[in-house]
Amino acid sequence: PAVTVFPAERIARVVGRPVDGATALAGSAAGRVFLVSLARGGRVVAKLGAGLEPEAWMLRHLASHTLLPVPHVVHAEDDLLLLDYIPAGGGITPAVEHV
């Protein structure tokens, strides 16, 4: 089912800490994306939408079979994907393209 309300309580259960807030990030073709601030510090990225488990599989595969810098998958369900937050470094550089 499509997510219509931000699932703060669900995310809190998964990560084991209350959600302090969420900020919408640029969307993706797969759904809505949020930067989620957690109680006692820390942040995760939450992707909401249908069909997210294949993306989690792909990220896990890339992390274990390549040197590409991909975020750690914290939690994956078909309609909720939680990833470690990695601050952006300012775009694609020749060093990133080389990896």
Coordinates of C-alpha atoms in Angstrom, one line a residue:
P1 CA 0.0 0.0 0.0
A2 CA 1.1 3.6 -0.6
V3 CA 2.4 5.5 2.4
T4 CA 0.3 8.6 3.0
V5 CA 1.6 9.6 6.4
F6 CA 5.2 9.8 7.6
P7 CA 5.7 6.6 9.7
A8 CA 7.7 8.0 12.6
E9 CA 6.5 5.4 15.1
R10 CA 7.3 2.6 12.7
I11 CA 10.8 4.0 12.1
A12 CA 11.3 4.4 15.8
R13 CA 10.4 0.8 16.5
V14 CA 12.9 -0.4 13.8
V15 CA 15.9 1.7 14.9
G16 CA 15.1 1.5 18.6
R17 CA 15.1 5.3 19.2
P18 CA 12.4 8.0 18.9
V19 CA 12.2 10.1 15.8
D20 CA 12.9 13.8 16.6
G21 CA 12.0 15.1 13.1
A22 CA 12.1 14.5 9.4
T23 CA 13.0 16.7 6.4
A24 CA 11.9 16.0 2.9
L25 CA 14.8 15.4 0.5
A26 CA 14.7 15.4 -3.3
G27 CA 12.3 12.6 -4.4
S28 CA 13.2 9.5 -6.3
A29 CA 11.3 7.5 -8.9
A30 CA 10.6 4.9 -6.2
G31 CA 8.9 7.3 -3.8
R32 CA 9.4 9.9 -1.1
V33 CA 12.8 10.4 0.6
F34 CA 13.4 12.0 4.1
L35 CA 16.4 12.8 6.3
V36 CA 15.3 11.5 9.7
S37 CA 16.8 12.9 12.9
L38 CA 16.8 10.5 15.8
A39 CA 16.7 11.1 19.6
R40 CA 20.1 11.2 21.2
G41 CA 21.7 12.0 17.9
G42 CA 22.1 10.2 14.6
R43 CA 20.3 10.4 11.3
V44 CA 19.0 7.9 8.8
V45 CA 17.6 8.3 5.3
A46 CA 14.1 6.9 4.9
K47 CA 12.7 6.0 1.5
L48 CA 9.0 5.4 1.4
G49 CA 7.1 3.8 -1.5
A50 CA 6.3 0.4 -3.0
G51 CA 8.9 -2.0 -4.3
L52 CA 12.0 -1.0 -2.3
E53 CA 13.4 -4.4 -1.4
P54 CA 15.2 -4.8 -4.7
E55 CA 17.0 -1.5 -4.1
A56 CA 18.1 -2.8 -0.7
W57 CA 19.4 -6.0 -2.3
M58 CA 21.3 -4.0 -4.9
L59 CA 22.9 -1.8 -2.3
R60 CA 24.0 -4.8 -0.2
H61 CA 25.3 -6.5 -3.3
L62 CA 27.3 -3.4 -4.3
A63 CA 28.7 -3.0 -0.8
S64 CA 29.9 -6.6 -0.6
H65 CA 31.2 -7.0 -4.2
T66 CA 32.6 -3.6 -5.2
L67 CA 34.6 -0.7 -3.8
L68 CA 31.7 1.8 -4.5
P69 CA 30.8 3.9 -1.5
V70 CA 27.2 2.9 -0.9
P71 CA 25.1 3.5 2.3
H72 CA 24.6 0.7 4.7
V73 CA 21.1 -0.7 4.7
V74 CA 19.7 -0.3 8.2
H75 CA 16.3 -1.9 7.4
A76 CA 14.4 -3.0 4.3
E77 CA 10.8 -3.8 3.7
D78 CA 8.8 -3.5 0.5
D79 CA 7.6 -0.1 1.4
L80 CA 10.3 1.2 3.8
L81 CA 14.0 1.5 3.2
L82 CA 16.3 2.9 5.9
L83 CA 19.8 3.8 5.1
D84 CA 22.8 5.3 7.0
Y85 CA 23.0 9.0 6.3
I86 CA 26.1 10.0 4.4
P87 CA 26.7 13.7 4.0
A88 CA 27.2 14.7 0.4
G89 CA 30.7 15.8 -0.5
G90 CA 29.8 18.2 -3.3
G91 CA 29.2 16.1 -6.4
I92 CA 31.0 13.7 -8.7
T93 CA 34.7 14.2 -9.0
P94 CA 37.3 12.3 -11.0
A95 CA 38.2 10.3 -7.9
V96 CA 34.6 9.1 -7.5
E97 CA 34.4 8.2 -11.1
H98 CA 37.5 6.2 -10.8
V99 CA 36.1 3.9 -8.1

